Coordinates of C-alpha atoms in Angstrom, one line a residue:
Chain A
M210 CA 39.9 16.3 -15.1
T211 CA 37.5 17.0 -18.1
Q212 CA 35.2 20.0 -17.7
K213 CA 31.7 19.3 -16.7
P214 CA 29.0 20.1 -19.3
K215 CA 27.5 23.5 -18.9
L216 CA 23.7 23.6 -18.2
A217 CA 21.5 26.7 -18.6
V218 CA 17.9 27.0 -17.6
W219 CA 15.8 29.7 -19.5
K220 CA 12.4 31.1 -18.8
F221 CA 9.8 32.5 -21.2
A222 CA 6.1 32.9 -20.6
S223 CA 5.4 30.4 -17.9
C224 CA 4.7 29.9 -14.2
D225 CA 8.2 28.6 -13.3
G226 CA 6.8 25.2 -12.2
C227 CA 8.9 23.2 -14.6
Q228 CA 12.1 24.9 -13.6
L229 CA 11.1 24.2 -10.0
S230 CA 10.9 20.5 -10.9
L231 CA 14.7 20.6 -11.3
L232 CA 15.1 22.1 -7.8
D233 CA 12.5 19.7 -6.6
C234 CA 14.7 16.8 -7.6
E235 CA 15.9 16.6 -3.9
D236 CA 17.7 13.2 -3.8
E237 CA 18.8 13.5 -7.4
L238 CA 19.7 17.2 -7.2
L239 CA 23.2 16.6 -5.9
A240 CA 23.8 14.1 -8.6
V241 CA 22.6 16.6 -11.2
A242 CA 24.9 19.3 -9.7
G243 CA 27.7 16.7 -9.7
A244 CA 27.2 15.8 -13.3
V245 CA 26.8 19.3 -14.8
D246 CA 28.0 22.8 -14.2
I247 CA 24.9 24.8 -13.5
A248 CA 26.1 27.8 -15.5
Y249 CA 22.9 29.8 -15.8
F250 CA 19.8 29.2 -13.7
P251 CA 18.6 32.6 -12.2
E252 CA 15.8 30.8 -10.3
A253 CA 18.4 28.9 -8.3
T254 CA 21.6 30.9 -8.2
R255 CA 22.8 34.5 -8.9
R256 CA 26.1 32.9 -10.3
M257 CA 25.8 33.4 -14.1
V258 CA 28.5 32.0 -16.4
D259 CA 28.5 33.1 -20.1
G260 CA 27.8 30.7 -22.8
P261 CA 28.1 28.7 -25.0
Y262 CA 26.2 26.1 -23.1
D263 CA 26.2 22.4 -23.6
V264 CA 22.5 21.9 -22.7
S265 CA 19.9 24.5 -22.4
L266 CA 16.5 23.7 -20.8
V267 CA 13.9 26.1 -22.0
E268 CA 10.7 26.7 -20.1
G269 CA 7.8 28.8 -21.3
S270 CA 6.2 30.0 -24.6
I271 CA 7.0 32.8 -27.0
T272 CA 4.5 35.6 -26.4
T273 CA 6.4 38.9 -27.2
P274 CA 8.6 40.2 -30.0
H275 CA 11.4 40.3 -27.5
D276 CA 10.9 36.6 -26.6
A277 CA 11.2 35.7 -30.3
E278 CA 14.6 37.4 -30.6
R279 CA 15.8 36.1 -27.3
I280 CA 15.2 32.4 -28.2
V281 CA 17.2 32.7 -31.4
A282 CA 20.1 34.0 -29.4
I283 CA 19.8 31.2 -26.8
R284 CA 19.7 28.6 -29.6
K285 CA 22.9 30.0 -31.1
N286 CA 24.5 29.8 -27.7
S287 CA 23.4 26.2 -27.0
K288 CA 24.7 22.9 -28.3
K289 CA 21.5 21.1 -27.3
L290 CA 18.2 22.7 -26.6
I291 CA 15.5 20.9 -24.7
T292 CA 12.1 22.4 -24.0
I293 CA 10.4 21.6 -20.8
G294 CA 6.7 21.7 -20.1
A295 CA 3.4 22.3 -21.9
C296 CA 4.1 26.1 -22.4
A297 CA 7.4 25.5 -24.2
T298 CA 6.1 22.5 -26.2
A299 CA 2.5 23.5 -27.0
G300 CA 2.1 27.2 -26.0
G301 CA 0.6 26.6 -22.6
I302 CA -2.6 27.8 -21.0
Q303 CA -1.7 31.3 -22.3
A304 CA -2.2 30.0 -25.8
L305 CA -6.0 30.4 -25.1
R306 CA -5.3 33.8 -26.6
N307 CA -4.6 32.2 -29.9
F308 CA -8.3 31.5 -30.3
R309 CA -9.4 35.1 -29.5
D310 CA -8.5 38.7 -30.4
V311 CA -5.6 39.7 -28.2
K312 CA -6.0 43.4 -28.8
E313 CA -9.6 43.2 -27.5
W314 CA -8.4 41.3 -24.4
T315 CA -5.6 43.7 -23.6
S316 CA -7.9 46.7 -23.9
L317 CA -10.2 45.0 -21.4
V318 CA -7.5 43.9 -18.9
Y319 CA -5.0 46.7 -18.8
A320 CA -5.6 50.4 -17.9
H321 CA -3.0 51.4 -20.5
P322 CA -3.0 48.7 -23.2
E323 CA -0.7 50.9 -25.2
Y324 CA 2.2 49.8 -22.9
I325 CA 1.6 46.1 -23.8
D326 CA 3.8 44.8 -26.6
T327 CA 2.6 41.3 -27.2
L328 CA 2.3 38.9 -30.1
A329 CA -1.1 37.7 -31.3
H330 CA -0.2 34.1 -30.5
S331 CA 1.5 32.2 -27.7
S332 CA 3.7 29.7 -29.6
P333 CA 5.8 26.8 -28.7
I334 CA 9.6 27.1 -28.9
A335 CA 9.8 24.7 -31.8
E336 CA 7.9 27.2 -34.0
H337 CA 10.9 29.5 -33.7
V338 CA 14.1 27.5 -33.4
K339 CA 15.2 23.9 -33.8
V340 CA 14.5 21.9 -30.7
D341 CA 16.5 18.8 -29.8
F342 CA 14.0 17.3 -27.5
E343 CA 10.6 18.3 -26.1
L344 CA 9.7 17.1 -22.6
R345 CA 6.0 17.2 -22.0
G346 CA 4.0 17.9 -18.9
C347 CA 2.3 20.5 -16.8
P348 CA 4.4 20.4 -14.9
I349 CA 7.1 18.0 -16.2
N350 CA 7.8 14.9 -14.2
K351 CA 11.1 15.4 -12.4
M352 CA 12.2 11.8 -12.9
Q353 CA 11.7 12.2 -16.7
L354 CA 13.8 15.4 -16.5
V355 CA 16.6 13.5 -14.8
E356 CA 16.2 10.8 -17.4
V357 CA 16.5 13.3 -20.3
L358 CA 19.5 14.9 -18.7
A359 CA 21.1 11.5 -18.1
A360 CA 20.4 10.6 -21.7
F361 CA 21.9 13.8 -23.2
L362 CA 25.0 13.5 -20.9
N363 CA 25.5 9.9 -22.0
Q364 CA 24.7 10.6 -25.6
R365 CA 21.8 8.1 -25.7
K366 CA 18.1 8.4 -26.6
P367 CA 15.9 9.5 -23.7
L368 CA 13.5 6.9 -22.5
V369 CA 10.3 8.9 -22.7
P370 CA 7.6 6.7 -24.2
N371 CA 4.9 8.4 -26.3
H372 CA 2.1 5.9 -25.6
S373 CA -1.1 6.6 -23.7
V374 CA -1.6 7.2 -20.0
C375 CA -3.7 4.0 -20.0
V376 CA -0.5 2.0 -20.4
E377 CA 0.8 3.6 -17.2
C378 CA -2.4 2.8 -15.4
K379 CA -2.1 -0.8 -16.5
L380 CA 1.6 -1.1 -15.7
N381 CA 0.8 0.3 -12.2
E382 CA -2.1 -2.1 -12.1
Q383 CA -4.6 0.7 -11.5
V384 CA -8.2 0.2 -12.3
C385 CA -9.7 2.2 -15.2
V386 CA -11.9 5.0 -13.8
M387 CA -13.6 5.4 -17.2
V388 CA -14.8 1.8 -17.4
T389 CA -15.7 1.4 -13.7
Q390 CA -17.0 4.9 -12.9
Q391 CA -17.8 6.4 -16.3
T392 CA -15.4 9.2 -15.2
P393 CA -14.5 11.5 -18.1
C394 CA -10.8 10.7 -18.6
L395 CA -8.4 12.0 -21.3
G396 CA -5.9 9.1 -20.6
P397 CA -6.6 7.2 -23.9
V398 CA -5.4 10.2 -26.0
T399 CA -2.8 11.7 -23.6
Q400 CA 0.9 10.9 -23.6
A401 CA 2.2 9.0 -20.6
G402 CA 4.8 10.5 -18.2
C403 CA 3.0 11.5 -15.1
G404 CA 2.7 8.0 -13.8
A405 CA -1.1 8.1 -14.2
L406 CA -1.3 10.4 -11.2
C407 CA -5.0 11.4 -11.4
P408 CA -6.4 8.0 -12.1
R409 CA -4.4 6.8 -9.1
Y410 CA -6.6 9.1 -7.0
L411 CA -9.7 7.9 -8.9
R412 CA -9.8 11.1 -11.0
G413 CA -10.0 11.3 -14.8
C414 CA -6.8 12.4 -16.7
F415 CA -6.7 16.2 -17.5
G416 CA -4.3 15.7 -20.5
C417 CA -1.4 17.6 -18.9
F418 CA 1.2 15.8 -21.1
G419 CA -0.6 16.6 -24.3
P420 CA -1.7 14.4 -27.2
K421 CA -0.1 11.0 -27.4
E422 CA 1.2 9.5 -30.6
N423 CA -1.7 8.8 -33.0
P424 CA -4.5 10.2 -30.8
N425 CA -8.1 9.5 -31.7
T426 CA -9.6 12.6 -30.1
A427 CA -12.8 12.3 -32.1
S428 CA -13.6 8.9 -30.7
M429 CA -12.6 10.1 -27.3
A430 CA -15.1 12.9 -27.5
T431 CA -17.8 10.6 -28.7
Q432 CA -17.1 8.3 -25.7
W433 CA -17.3 11.2 -23.3
R434 CA -20.7 12.2 -24.9
T435 CA -21.9 8.6 -24.5
S436 CA -20.9 8.6 -20.8
G437 CA -23.0 11.8 -20.3
A438 CA -20.4 14.5 -20.4
S439 CA -21.7 17.9 -21.6
E440 CA -20.4 19.5 -24.8
S441 CA -18.9 22.4 -22.9
Q442 CA -17.1 19.9 -20.6
I443 CA -15.6 18.2 -23.7
F444 CA -14.7 21.6 -25.2
R445 CA -12.9 22.7 -22.0
A446 CA -11.2 19.4 -21.6
F447 CA -9.5 19.7 -25.0
R448 CA -8.9 23.5 -24.8
G449 CA -6.9 23.5 -21.7
I450 CA -3.2 23.5 -20.8
N451 CA -2.4 21.7 -24.1
G452 CA -5.2 23.4 -26.1
Y453 CA -2.9 24.6 -28.8
A454 CA -1.3 21.2 -29.4
E455 CA -2.7 20.2 -32.8
A456 CA -4.8 17.2 -32.0
F457 CA -6.4 18.8 -29.0
R458 CA -6.9 22.1 -30.9
L459 CA -8.7 20.4 -33.7
E460 CA -11.0 18.5 -31.3
S461 CA -11.8 21.7 -29.3
E462 CA -12.6 23.4 -32.6
R463 CA -15.0 20.6 -33.6
S464 CA -16.6 20.7 -30.2
E465 CA -16.9 24.5 -30.3
Q466 CA -18.8 24.1 -33.6
R467 CA -21.2 21.7 -31.9
L468 CA -21.5 24.1 -28.9
Q469 CA -22.4 27.2 -30.9
P470 CA -25.9 26.1 -32.0
T471 CA -26.9 25.1 -28.5
E472 CA -25.6 28.4 -27.1
Q473 CA -27.7 30.2 -29.6
E474 CA -30.7 28.0 -28.7
A475 CA -30.1 29.0 -25.1
K476 CA -30.3 32.6 -26.0
Chain B
M296 CA -13.1 -38.9 -7.7
H297 CA -14.7 -35.7 -6.3
Y298 CA -14.4 -34.4 -2.7
R299 CA -16.4 -32.0 -0.6
L300 CA -14.9 -29.0 1.2
E301 CA -17.2 -27.1 3.6
A302 CA -17.1 -23.3 2.9
S303 CA -16.3 -22.9 6.6
D304 CA -13.2 -25.0 6.0
L305 CA -11.9 -22.9 3.1
E306 CA -9.4 -21.3 5.5
Q307 CA -7.9 -24.7 6.2
L308 CA -7.1 -25.0 2.5
L309 CA -5.4 -21.7 2.5
D310 CA -3.6 -22.6 5.7
A311 CA -2.4 -25.9 4.3
L312 CA -1.0 -24.1 1.3
K313 CA 0.8 -21.5 3.5
A314 CA 2.2 -24.3 5.7
D315 CA 3.5 -25.8 2.5
G316 CA 5.5 -22.6 1.8
Y317 CA 3.2 -21.0 -0.8
A318 CA 2.5 -17.3 -1.0
L319 CA -1.2 -16.9 -1.8
L320 CA -2.6 -14.9 -4.6
G321 CA -6.3 -14.5 -5.1
P322 CA -9.3 -12.3 -5.8
Q323 CA -10.2 -9.3 -3.6
R324 CA -12.2 -6.1 -3.9
Q325 CA -9.9 -3.1 -4.6
D326 CA -10.6 0.2 -6.3
N327 CA -14.1 -0.7 -7.6
A328 CA -13.0 -4.0 -9.1
I329 CA -12.1 -7.5 -8.2
L330 CA -8.3 -7.9 -8.5
Y331 CA -5.8 -10.7 -8.0
D332 CA -3.4 -9.7 -5.3
T333 CA -1.6 -11.1 -2.2
L334 CA -4.1 -13.0 -0.1
E335 CA -3.8 -13.4 3.6
S336 CA -6.9 -15.2 4.5
V337 CA -10.4 -16.1 3.4
A338 CA -11.5 -12.7 4.8
D339 CA -9.7 -11.0 1.9
L340 CA -11.9 -12.8 -0.7
P341 CA -14.7 -10.7 -2.4
Q342 CA -17.4 -12.6 -0.5
G343 CA -20.9 -11.4 -1.4
W344 CA -19.8 -9.3 -4.4
T345 CA -20.2 -9.7 -8.1
D346 CA -19.2 -7.9 -11.3
Q347 CA -21.5 -6.6 -14.0
Q348 CA -19.8 -6.2 -17.3
E349 CA -20.7 -4.9 -20.7
A350 CA -18.6 -3.5 -23.6
G351 CA -16.6 -0.6 -22.0
Q352 CA -18.2 -1.1 -18.6
Y353 CA -17.5 -2.9 -15.4
K354 CA -19.3 -2.4 -12.1
L355 CA -19.3 -4.1 -8.8
K356 CA -22.5 -5.1 -7.2
R357 CA -23.5 -6.7 -3.9
R358 CA -24.8 -10.2 -4.2
E359 CA -27.7 -11.5 -2.1
D360 CA -25.7 -14.5 -1.0
A361 CA -22.4 -15.2 0.5
A362 CA -20.6 -16.6 -2.5
Y363 CA -16.8 -16.3 -2.3
F364 CA -16.3 -16.6 -6.1
G365 CA -19.5 -15.1 -7.3
Y366 CA -17.8 -12.8 -9.9
V367 CA -16.4 -13.5 -13.3
V368 CA -13.1 -11.9 -14.3
G369 CA -11.5 -8.5 -13.6
P370 CA -9.0 -6.3 -15.3
R371 CA -5.9 -8.2 -13.9
S372 CA -5.0 -11.5 -15.3
W373 CA -2.6 -14.1 -13.9
K374 CA 0.0 -13.1 -16.5
R375 CA 1.2 -10.5 -14.0
V376 CA 2.6 -13.3 -11.9
F377 CA 4.6 -15.0 -14.6
L378 CA 5.3 -12.0 -16.8
P379 CA 5.2 -8.9 -14.6
P380 CA 4.3 -5.5 -16.1
R381 CA 7.9 -4.3 -15.3
K382 CA 10.9 -6.4 -14.5
R383 CA 14.6 -5.6 -14.2
L384 CA 16.7 -8.1 -16.2
W385 CA 20.2 -7.0 -15.2
S386 CA 22.2 -4.0 -14.0
A387 CA 25.7 -3.0 -14.6
T388 CA 28.1 -0.8 -12.6
Q389 CA 31.4 0.7 -13.7
Q390 CA 34.2 1.1 -11.2
D391 CA 37.7 2.2 -12.1
G392 CA 36.9 1.6 -15.7
V393 CA 35.8 -2.0 -15.2
W394 CA 32.1 -2.9 -15.8
S395 CA 30.5 -5.6 -13.7
I396 CA 27.2 -7.0 -14.7
S397 CA 24.8 -8.5 -12.3
E398 CA 21.9 -10.5 -13.5
E399 CA 18.6 -10.2 -11.6
P400 CA 18.2 -13.2 -9.3
L401 CA 15.3 -15.5 -10.2
P402 CA 12.4 -15.7 -7.8
T403 CA 12.4 -18.5 -5.3
Q404 CA 9.0 -18.0 -3.6
K405 CA 6.4 -20.6 -4.5
V406 CA 3.0 -19.1 -5.3
A407 CA -0.5 -20.6 -5.1
L408 CA -3.0 -19.0 -7.5
I409 CA -6.5 -19.1 -5.9
G410 CA -9.6 -18.8 -8.1
V411 CA -8.2 -19.4 -11.6
R412 CA -11.0 -19.6 -14.1
A413 CA -11.1 -22.1 -16.9
C414 CA -10.4 -19.5 -19.6
E415 CA -7.4 -18.3 -17.6
I416 CA -6.0 -21.8 -17.5
H417 CA -6.2 -21.9 -21.2
A418 CA -4.5 -18.5 -21.4
I419 CA -1.7 -19.8 -19.2
A420 CA -1.3 -22.8 -21.5
I421 CA -1.2 -20.5 -24.5
Q422 CA 1.5 -18.3 -22.9
D423 CA 3.3 -21.5 -21.9
R424 CA 3.7 -22.4 -25.6
V425 CA 5.2 -19.0 -26.3
L426 CA 7.3 -18.3 -23.2
R427 CA 8.1 -21.8 -21.8
E428 CA 7.9 -24.3 -24.6
G429 CA 9.2 -22.2 -27.4
P430 CA 12.8 -22.1 -28.7
Y431 CA 13.6 -19.2 -26.3
P432 CA 12.1 -19.9 -22.9
D433 CA 11.8 -16.9 -20.6
P434 CA 13.8 -17.8 -17.4
Y435 CA 11.6 -15.8 -15.0
Y436 CA 8.4 -17.1 -16.6
T437 CA 9.6 -20.7 -16.5
T438 CA 10.8 -20.5 -12.9
M439 CA 7.5 -18.9 -11.7
R440 CA 5.4 -21.5 -13.6
A441 CA 7.4 -24.4 -12.1
Q442 CA 6.8 -23.1 -8.6
S443 CA 3.2 -22.2 -9.0
L444 CA 0.2 -24.2 -7.9
I445 CA -3.3 -23.6 -9.4
I446 CA -6.6 -23.8 -7.5
A447 CA -9.2 -23.4 -10.2
V448 CA -12.7 -22.3 -9.6
N449 CA -15.3 -23.4 -12.1
C450 CA -17.7 -20.7 -13.3
T451 CA -21.3 -21.0 -12.2
Q452 CA -22.3 -17.7 -13.7
A453 CA -21.1 -15.8 -16.8
A454 CA -20.8 -12.1 -17.8
P455 CA -22.4 -10.7 -21.0
T456 CA -18.8 -10.2 -22.2
C457 CA -17.9 -13.9 -21.8
F458 CA -17.6 -16.2 -24.9
C459 CA -15.5 -19.1 -23.6
T460 CA -18.0 -21.6 -25.0
S461 CA -17.1 -20.4 -28.5
M462 CA -13.4 -20.8 -27.8
D463 CA -13.8 -24.2 -26.0
T464 CA -12.1 -22.8 -22.9
G465 CA -14.8 -23.0 -20.3
P466 CA -16.8 -22.6 -18.2
N467 CA -15.3 -25.4 -16.2
A468 CA -11.6 -26.3 -16.0
T469 CA -10.6 -29.6 -17.6
F470 CA -6.8 -29.5 -17.2
G471 CA -4.0 -27.4 -15.9
F472 CA -5.0 -27.3 -12.3
D473 CA -3.9 -28.9 -9.0
L474 CA -7.4 -28.6 -7.5
S475 CA -10.6 -27.3 -9.0
L476 CA -13.5 -26.1 -6.9
T477 CA -17.1 -25.6 -7.8
E478 CA -18.9 -23.4 -5.3
L479 CA -22.3 -24.6 -4.1
L480 CA -24.5 -22.2 -2.1
E481 CA -27.4 -24.5 -1.4
P482 CA -28.5 -26.5 0.4
A483 CA -25.2 -25.9 2.3
H484 CA -22.4 -23.6 1.3
C485 CA -19.6 -25.9 0.2
F486 CA -17.2 -26.7 -2.6
V487 CA -17.0 -29.8 -4.8
V488 CA -13.3 -30.5 -5.3
E489 CA -11.7 -32.2 -8.2
V490 CA -8.0 -33.3 -8.1
G491 CA -5.9 -32.5 -11.1
S492 CA -2.3 -33.4 -9.9
P493 CA -0.4 -35.3 -7.3
K494 CA 0.1 -32.0 -5.4
G495 CA -3.6 -31.6 -5.4
Q496 CA -4.1 -35.1 -4.2
A497 CA -1.7 -34.5 -1.3
L498 CA -3.7 -31.4 -0.3
V499 CA -7.0 -33.3 -0.3
E500 CA -5.3 -35.9 2.0
T501 CA -3.8 -33.3 4.3
L502 CA -7.3 -31.8 4.7
G503 CA -8.9 -35.2 5.0
L504 CA -11.7 -34.3 2.7
P505 CA -14.7 -36.6 2.4
A506 CA -15.9 -37.8 -1.0
A507 CA -18.6 -35.7 -2.5
N508 CA -21.9 -37.4 -2.8
D509 CA -23.9 -37.7 -6.1
P510 CA -26.4 -34.9 -5.4
D511 CA -23.4 -32.5 -4.7
Q512 CA -21.7 -33.5 -7.9
A513 CA -25.0 -33.1 -9.8
R514 CA -25.4 -29.6 -8.3
A515 CA -21.8 -28.7 -9.3
Q516 CA -22.6 -29.8 -12.8
A517 CA -25.8 -27.9 -12.8
G518 CA -23.9 -24.7 -11.7
V519 CA -21.5 -25.1 -14.6
D520 CA -24.4 -25.7 -17.0
Q521 CA -26.1 -22.6 -15.8
A522 CA -23.0 -20.6 -16.6
R523 CA -22.8 -22.2 -20.0
K524 CA -26.5 -21.2 -20.7
Q525 CA -25.9 -17.6 -19.6
I526 CA -23.2 -17.2 -22.3
K527 CA -24.8 -15.3 -25.2
R528 CA -21.8 -13.8 -26.9
T529 CA -20.4 -16.0 -29.7
L530 CA -17.4 -16.1 -32.0
Q531 CA -17.7 -18.5 -34.9
R532 CA -14.3 -20.0 -34.8
D533 CA -14.1 -22.7 -37.5
D534 CA -13.2 -20.4 -40.4
V535 CA -12.3 -17.2 -38.7
K536 CA -8.7 -17.4 -39.8
A537 CA -9.6 -17.7 -43.5
L538 CA -12.3 -15.1 -43.0
L539 CA -9.8 -12.5 -41.7
Y540 CA -7.2 -13.4 -44.3
R541 CA -9.7 -12.9 -47.1
N542 CA -10.6 -9.5 -45.8
L543 CA -7.3 -7.8 -45.1
E544 CA -8.3 -4.7 -47.2
H545 CA -11.9 -4.5 -46.1
A546 CA -13.4 -1.1 -45.3
R547 CA -14.4 -2.4 -41.9
W548 CA -10.9 -1.9 -40.7
D549 CA -11.3 1.9 -41.3
E550 CA -14.6 1.8 -39.5
V551 CA -13.2 0.2 -36.4
A552 CA -10.1 2.4 -36.6
S553 CA -12.5 5.4 -36.3
R554 CA -13.5 4.1 -32.9
C555 CA -10.3 2.6 -31.7
L556 CA -8.3 4.9 -29.4
S557 CA -5.0 2.8 -29.9
C558 CA -4.7 3.2 -26.1
A559 CA -3.5 -0.4 -25.7
N560 CA -5.9 -1.3 -22.9
C561 CA -7.1 -4.4 -24.7
T562 CA -3.5 -5.8 -25.0
M563 CA -2.7 -4.9 -21.3
V564 CA -5.7 -6.7 -19.9
C565 CA -5.5 -9.7 -22.4
P566 CA -4.3 -12.8 -20.5
T567 CA -2.4 -14.1 -23.6
C568 CA -0.8 -10.9 -25.0
F569 CA 2.9 -11.3 -24.2
C570 CA 4.8 -8.6 -26.1
T571 CA 7.4 -6.8 -24.1
E572 CA 9.8 -3.9 -24.7
M573 CA 13.4 -3.7 -23.6
E574 CA 14.3 -0.4 -21.9
D575 CA 17.9 0.6 -21.2
I576 CA 18.6 3.3 -18.8
T577 CA 21.7 4.9 -17.2
D578 CA 22.1 7.2 -14.3
L579 CA 23.6 10.8 -14.8
T580 CA 27.1 9.7 -14.3
G581 CA 26.9 6.9 -16.8
D582 CA 28.5 4.5 -14.3
H583 CA 25.3 2.6 -13.7
A584 CA 23.1 1.0 -16.3
E585 CA 20.0 -1.2 -16.2
R586 CA 17.9 -3.2 -18.6
W587 CA 14.2 -3.5 -17.9
Q588 CA 11.5 -5.5 -19.6
R589 CA 8.0 -4.0 -19.7
W590 CA 4.7 -4.9 -21.3
D591 CA 4.4 -3.4 -24.8
S592 CA 1.6 -3.3 -27.3
C593 CA 1.1 -3.7 -31.0
F594 CA -1.1 -0.5 -30.7
H595 CA 2.1 1.6 -30.1
G596 CA 3.9 3.4 -33.0
Q597 CA 7.1 2.6 -31.2
F598 CA 6.3 -1.1 -31.5
T599 CA 7.2 -1.3 -35.2
H600 CA 9.7 1.5 -35.2
V601 CA 12.5 0.9 -37.6
H602 CA 14.9 3.3 -39.3
G603 CA 12.7 6.0 -40.8
G604 CA 9.6 5.5 -38.6
P605 CA 7.0 3.0 -37.5
V606 CA 5.9 0.3 -40.0
R607 CA 2.3 0.4 -38.7
Q608 CA 1.5 4.1 -38.6
S609 CA -2.3 4.0 -38.8
T610 CA -4.7 2.8 -36.1
R611 CA -6.3 0.7 -38.9
S612 CA -3.1 -1.2 -39.4
R613 CA -2.6 -1.7 -35.7
Y614 CA -6.1 -2.9 -35.0
R615 CA -5.8 -5.3 -38.0
Q616 CA -2.5 -6.6 -36.7
W617 CA -4.0 -7.2 -33.3
L618 CA -7.1 -9.0 -34.4
T619 CA -5.6 -11.0 -37.1
H620 CA -2.7 -12.1 -34.8
K621 CA -5.1 -13.0 -32.0
L622 CA -7.5 -15.0 -34.1
A623 CA -5.5 -16.1 -37.2
S624 CA -1.7 -15.8 -37.5
W625 CA -1.3 -16.9 -33.8
E626 CA -2.4 -20.3 -35.1
D627 CA 0.2 -20.2 -37.9
Q628 CA 2.8 -19.2 -35.3
F629 CA 2.0 -21.3 -32.2
G630 CA -0.6 -23.8 -33.3
T631 CA -3.3 -22.4 -31.1
T632 CA -5.7 -19.5 -31.2
G633 CA -4.6 -16.4 -29.2
C634 CA -8.0 -15.8 -27.7
V635 CA -9.7 -17.6 -24.8
G636 CA -13.0 -15.7 -24.8
C637 CA -12.6 -14.1 -21.4
G638 CA -14.0 -10.8 -22.7
R639 CA -11.6 -8.6 -20.9
C640 CA -10.7 -6.7 -24.1
I641 CA -14.4 -6.0 -24.6
A642 CA -15.1 -4.8 -21.0
W643 CA -11.9 -2.7 -20.6
C644 CA -12.0 -1.0 -24.0
P645 CA -12.8 2.7 -23.2
A646 CA -14.6 2.8 -26.6
G647 CA -16.4 -0.5 -26.0
I648 CA -15.0 -2.2 -29.1
D649 CA -16.1 -5.8 -29.2
L650 CA -14.0 -8.2 -31.3
T651 CA -16.8 -10.7 -31.7
A652 CA -18.9 -7.9 -33.3
E653 CA -16.0 -7.1 -35.6
V654 CA -15.7 -10.7 -36.7
K655 CA -19.4 -10.8 -37.3
A656 CA -19.3 -7.7 -39.4
F657 CA -16.7 -9.3 -41.8
R658 CA -18.8 -12.4 -42.0
E659 CA -22.1 -10.5 -42.6
S660 CA -20.5 -8.4 -45.3
E661 CA -19.4 -11.5 -47.1
H662 CA -23.0 -12.9 -46.9
T663 CA -24.3 -9.7 -48.3
Q664 CA -21.9 -9.8 -51.2
E665 CA -22.9 -13.5 -51.8
N666 CA -26.5 -12.6 -51.8
N667 CA -26.0 -9.6 -54.1
K668 CA -24.3 -11.9 -56.6
R669 CA -27.3 -14.2 -56.7

């Protein structure tokens, strides 16, 4: 019998939610365990087998000098490296620090900031090492994770479309909350993958899966303004979980510039 | 020959269809819209409700009367019946090194479509040319079309987004139906019924419908005329093809691309857009594989992906492809226009882009150029 491919799951700066998606696979978990040798997955088992690994799933962003060294070692020890979640692919919510002075923040938050050894930026894994596939989401969709694993195990392309959330709404035959309710929704600029979860419950999309291919965030912001959204609402929408992803970052910066004069006026 | 069906006897029509083995599909109020879905009885119909539509806007509102079909069109079109958003085509399983492939069985359930608008009948006819009468008929589509029955409802009111009169597709159905109904609210709530096929004739006989009198027929005509008068949006059709072809490098494409979200909503709600993507999946073991067909859109980068990347990378090129295909090259390809004037792409565009306004912009810019020359 041929040896099963060795799977490793690594954690960087993150909330563990994406790794949990793997454990959350329930019905598919036994199939996953049957298809791969779970060689390193501290969240699930204390059994730790040394590398090299066939597939490494990497959760979290790089936020410390130690992280930056560790990811290089993991890359060397992995045939395929797949990042999972918004932290690993876009820097995550902790990338809000990228827009501010980290030293100032640490001095405000910690009693002994001198103990804190952190980088000025929270950065996605792909800024540090070559990544074979980036799976989006906050958290990732477990069915997409199984699909990506199945694709890598069978040496085919993962079926993870990069079109808008709107397409998922329409394929599910859900009614547009933006057109019917003027609900601020990021669906038209956000990549599909969640199954249009929020619009299904008549909520606007929060952009958890990051910018879609070819996103027109400027038109999106204009549309929000027209529907009565405040500038700070627009600013916060783009500077969220995926705020450091380029398209969302640029739009939040544009919005911030619009915001500043009004803030000054308020003062 | 026109017949009269009392509104209180509408249930009998549905019952007759059910008795004939049809599953009913029709309008109902769901999630703040009027959607086509499985219909059990007259009680499911959106009686007393209407829709208010504008570019990028759709709202339901209570009517002051008890009209069953007092709305215009919603986000779903009938194409979901013949060309479902997602459909498995075949699956394959490997056992002991041998692959067995099983094709998805074709549907056998007959369906009756209740409340099909004139523009939608034209949309079905347009898709027929592509998916049924072309060189490669789609088996699912062809099967479903063959076992479908169409009860049309003529429009007696229009939405601001409607422009069927420009496209010669409405407001009343002239072909492609088994029965067509025109709803009258006064003096008594009833329908004037027109027969469009032998199946429709059989239904009228089963129900024993009396002939409609002249005043009823005149009122039905007046209702349709009223809808026609309400239509204010226009699309000058005669030279639109040449107009667009003359302006392929016009700066207007950049302008519309600055608003277009390339979200694909317009193509998803369009009753004629037929593009699909093939998706192949396997399970973890690789012993089970499936091929699925799902709606695709020319607004996706993946849509024109060839070795090296997508051919149409910019939103400008995607919007241009969509509009020129819909109004111009569709004619070269299939001999008809690809637009029926239902206005769905206008109402359901989150950015409120209106194709009739875009066409006007091209035309006006040519006029301006002409005038400047003089």
